[in-house]
Structures are given as structure tokens and as C-alpha cells.
Amino acid sequence: VYVDTTFCVPEALYIPPRGDCKQIVVDTITDWFKRNRSCSKLMIHIFSRSFYGYEFLMMALAKHFNCKIHVTAAQYHRYRFVPDIVNILTRNAQSTTTHFCQQDSKFGRFDRTLLPCGKELNFLPNVLQIIPSVMYFTKRKHKTCNQKILKSKIKHVIKKK
């Protein structure tokens, strides 16, 4: 039996509900698309280091934005027997604006400044990168859960390129 005690520390008394975090990500992406509507080459990249744990967000974004989610061949292979997930995925980087593609970590450290599939594109995109991280919330002093506080927190983990 393995017990993950990562968040069993006093600093982690408040972790926002998954639904609230999803809504903040959706709202942030929607706002970014609206503010940059004159640009034709917009892309979203959700930066992740782990293989699993983002399925809820993948499905929510695919449903909300009525799009496929770009992943690498290795990621696609991992989900090939999960119909709910594989049906929203694509390996074609140019066919969607939403990317969960991961870098191949065997080539060294992760580079958060790059869109991993950038070489597959025939254009230079304007990318909004979102780095989901629960650890950010463990550093905060405010423990109240309301949209305004959550929005100010999430903006700190978003990196615009």
C-alpha cells in the first residue's frame, strides 16, 4: 500500500475544487481568445510533466471549445483503449488550437518555453501556456474559496509567449 502524503502539510489546508479550477482555465482561455481575436495563429498549451491526471481538463476543454486535443504519439498510445479520451485526441498538431503535447523527457530537462510540437507546424503560433499546479495554492495565505481570489491565483501560473 502506498499513501501519497504530498499535501499532508499545514500549508496545504486549502486546495480549490477541481470544478473551480476547470472553470478558471476555461474563462482564462476564452478571455485570451477574445483579446487576441485579430490574430489567426493562436494556440493553447497545457504544460504537464505527468502522464496522467489531466483527463478531466482535456475532456472539459474539448467539450467547451468543441475541439480535439493535440497529444504526442506516445500520449495517444497510452489512451488508445480509453474511448472517452481517445475520441477527443488528435496527433495532428495543425488541426487544433488546444495542445497537451509533452516533450520527450529523455532529451534532458523540460523546456517550458517551447511548444513541443512546434516543429510540426508550418507557422509560428502565438501561444498561451497554462501550467496547472496545486503546489501554487499551498503557498497562499488566503484560504477563502471565491472566484475573484482563484482568478488572481491562477494568473500567476500562466505564462504568455
PDB file of N, CA, C and O in Angstrom, residues 3-4 12 20 31 38-39 41 66 68 72 76 79 90 97 110 112 121 130 134 137 146 152 155:
ATOM      1  N   VAL A   3       0.778   5.375   0.290  1.00  0.00           N
ATOM      2  CA  VAL A   3      -0.019   6.540   0.683  1.00  0.00           C
ATOM      3  C   VAL A   3       0.739   7.786   0.258  1.00  0.00           C
ATOM      4  O   VAL A   3       1.856   8.032   0.721  1.00  0.00           O
ATOM      5  N   ASP A   4       0.139   8.545  -0.646  1.00  0.00           N
ATOM      6  CA  ASP A   4       0.755   9.776  -1.118  1.00  0.00           C
ATOM      7  C   ASP A   4       0.484  10.871  -0.099  1.00  0.00           C
ATOM      8  O   ASP A   4      -0.650  11.276   0.113  1.00  0.00           O
ATOM      9  N   ALA A  12      -0.996  23.086   3.072  1.00  0.00           N
ATOM     10  CA  ALA A  12      -1.920  22.609   2.039  1.00  0.00           C
ATOM     11  C   ALA A  12      -3.341  22.404   2.572  1.00  0.00           C
ATOM     12  O   ALA A  12      -4.060  21.533   2.111  1.00  0.00           O
ATOM     13  N   ASP A  20     -13.829  24.291  -9.878  1.00  0.00           N
ATOM     14  CA  ASP A  20     -13.454  25.711  -9.856  1.00  0.00           C
ATOM     15  C   ASP A  20     -12.213  25.961 -10.698  1.00  0.00           C
ATOM     16  O   ASP A  20     -12.140  26.932 -11.452  1.00  0.00           O
ATOM     17  N   ASP A  31     -11.115  34.394 -22.448  1.00  0.00           N
ATOM     18  CA  ASP A  31     -10.709  35.803 -22.399  1.00  0.00           C
ATOM     19  C   ASP A  31      -9.520  36.065 -23.317  1.00  0.00           C
ATOM     20  O   ASP A  31      -9.476  37.066 -24.026  1.00  0.00           O
ATOM     21  N   SER A  38      -7.874  39.209 -33.341  1.00  0.00           N
ATOM     22  CA  SER A  38      -7.317  39.624 -34.626  1.00  0.00           C
ATOM     23  C   SER A  38      -6.156  38.720 -35.074  1.00  0.00           C
ATOM     24  O   SER A  38      -5.772  38.736 -36.233  1.00  0.00           O
ATOM     25  N   CYS A  39      -5.607  37.935 -34.164  1.00  0.00           N
ATOM     26  CA  CYS A  39      -4.532  37.003 -34.510  1.00  0.00           C
ATOM     27  C   CYS A  39      -5.140  35.692 -35.001  1.00  0.00           C
ATOM     28  O   CYS A  39      -6.056  35.165 -34.397  1.00  0.00           O
ATOM     29  N   LYS A  41      -3.287  32.849 -35.535  1.00  0.00           N
ATOM     30  CA  LYS A  41      -2.459  31.697 -35.183  1.00  0.00           C
ATOM     31  C   LYS A  41      -2.341  31.523 -33.671  1.00  0.00           C
ATOM     32  O   LYS A  41      -1.246  31.424 -33.128  1.00  0.00           O
ATOM     33  N   ASN A  66     -15.330  22.754 -28.285  1.00  0.00           N
ATOM     34  CA  ASN A  66     -15.712  21.899 -29.417  1.00  0.00           C
ATOM     35  C   ASN A  66     -14.512  21.633 -30.323  1.00  0.00           C
ATOM     36  O   ASN A  66     -14.508  21.955 -31.510  1.00  0.00           O
ATOM     37  N   LYS A  68     -10.634  19.109 -30.800  1.00  0.00           N
ATOM     38  CA  LYS A  68      -9.792  17.972 -30.435  1.00  0.00           C
ATOM     39  C   LYS A  68      -8.606  18.512 -29.634  1.00  0.00           C
ATOM     40  O   LYS A  68      -8.290  19.695 -29.693  1.00  0.00           O
ATOM     41  N   THR A  72       1.043  13.886 -28.253  1.00  0.00           N
ATOM     42  CA  THR A  72       2.088  13.183 -28.990  1.00  0.00           C
ATOM     43  C   THR A  72       1.634  11.756 -29.285  1.00  0.00           C
ATOM     44  O   THR A  72       0.660  11.262 -28.698  1.00  0.00           O
ATOM     45  N   TYR A  76      -0.993   9.443 -27.148  1.00  0.00           N
ATOM     46  CA  TYR A  76      -2.120   8.824 -27.835  1.00  0.00           C
ATOM     47  C   TYR A  76      -2.112   7.314 -27.593  1.00  0.00           C
ATOM     48  O   TYR A  76      -3.152   6.714 -27.307  1.00  0.00           O
ATOM     49  N   TYR A  79      -3.556   6.225 -24.263  1.00  0.00           N
ATOM     50  CA  TYR A  79      -5.009   6.356 -24.120  1.00  0.00           C
ATOM     51  C   TYR A  79      -5.800   5.539 -25.156  1.00  0.00           C
ATOM     52  O   TYR A  79      -7.015   5.618 -25.200  1.00  0.00           O
ATOM     53  N   THR A  90      -6.073  14.116 -30.957  1.00  0.00           N
ATOM     54  CA  THR A  90      -5.534  14.101 -32.313  1.00  0.00           C
ATOM     55  C   THR A  90      -4.018  14.129 -32.239  1.00  0.00           C
ATOM     56  O   THR A  90      -3.454  14.724 -31.321  1.00  0.00           O
ATOM     57  N   THR A  97      -6.340  24.057 -31.886  1.00  0.00           N
ATOM     58  CA  THR A  97      -5.651  25.137 -31.168  1.00  0.00           C
ATOM     59  C   THR A  97      -5.275  24.728 -29.745  1.00  0.00           C
ATOM     60  O   THR A  97      -4.561  25.450 -29.068  1.00  0.00           O
ATOM     61  N   PHE A 110      12.865  19.538 -19.140  1.00  0.00           N
ATOM     62  CA  PHE A 110      11.713  20.087 -19.838  1.00  0.00           C
ATOM     63  C   PHE A 110      11.961  21.560 -20.142  1.00  0.00           C
ATOM     64  O   PHE A 110      12.499  22.282 -19.313  1.00  0.00           O
ATOM     65  N   ARG A 112       9.895  24.721 -20.772  1.00  0.00           N
ATOM     66  CA  ARG A 112       8.540  25.268 -20.754  1.00  0.00           C
ATOM     67  C   ARG A 112       8.376  26.427 -21.730  1.00  0.00           C
ATOM     68  O   ARG A 112       7.285  26.922 -21.912  1.00  0.00           O
ATOM     69  N   LEU A 121       4.524  22.363 -37.009  1.00  0.00           N
ATOM     70  CA  LEU A 121       3.687  23.441 -37.526  1.00  0.00           C
ATOM     71  C   LEU A 121       4.389  24.160 -38.672  1.00  0.00           C
ATOM     72  O   LEU A 121       5.608  24.300 -38.671  1.00  0.00           O
ATOM     73  N   ILE A 130      -0.451  27.378 -20.098  1.00  0.00           N
ATOM     74  CA  ILE A 130      -1.006  27.257 -18.750  1.00  0.00           C
ATOM     75  C   ILE A 130      -0.297  26.097 -18.071  1.00  0.00           C
ATOM     76  O   ILE A 130      -0.192  25.007 -18.641  1.00  0.00           O
ATOM     77  N   VAL A 134      -1.008  22.445  -8.306  1.00  0.00           N
ATOM     78  CA  VAL A 134      -1.638  22.545  -6.988  1.00  0.00           C
ATOM     79  C   VAL A 134      -0.672  23.171  -5.998  1.00  0.00           C
ATOM     80  O   VAL A 134      -1.073  23.866  -5.073  1.00  0.00           O
ATOM     81  N   PHE A 137      -1.122  26.766  -4.765  1.00  0.00           N
ATOM     82  CA  PHE A 137      -2.130  27.088  -3.768  1.00  0.00           C
ATOM     83  C   PHE A 137      -1.646  26.821  -2.351  1.00  0.00           C
ATOM     84  O   PHE A 137      -2.150  27.391  -1.402  1.00  0.00           O
ATOM     85  N   ASN A 146     -13.329  31.799  -3.351  1.00  0.00           N
ATOM     86  CA  ASN A 146     -14.254  32.542  -4.199  1.00  0.00           C
ATOM     87  C   ASN A 146     -13.578  32.821  -5.525  1.00  0.00           C
ATOM     88  O   ASN A 146     -12.367  32.777  -5.650  1.00  0.00           O
ATOM     89  N   SER A 152      -7.125  35.433  -9.329  1.00  0.00           N
ATOM     90  CA  SER A 152      -5.839  36.089  -9.120  1.00  0.00           C
ATOM     91  C   SER A 152      -4.739  35.051  -8.909  1.00  0.00           C
ATOM     92  O   SER A 152      -3.608  35.259  -9.299  1.00  0.00           O
ATOM     93  N   LYS A 155      -3.700  33.277 -12.438  1.00  0.00           N
ATOM     94  CA  LYS A 155      -2.962  34.128 -13.363  1.00  0.00           C
ATOM     95  C   LYS A 155      -1.456  34.079 -13.088  1.00  0.00           C
ATOM     96  O   LYS A 155      -0.662  34.314 -13.968  1.00  0.00           O
TER      97      LYS A 155
END
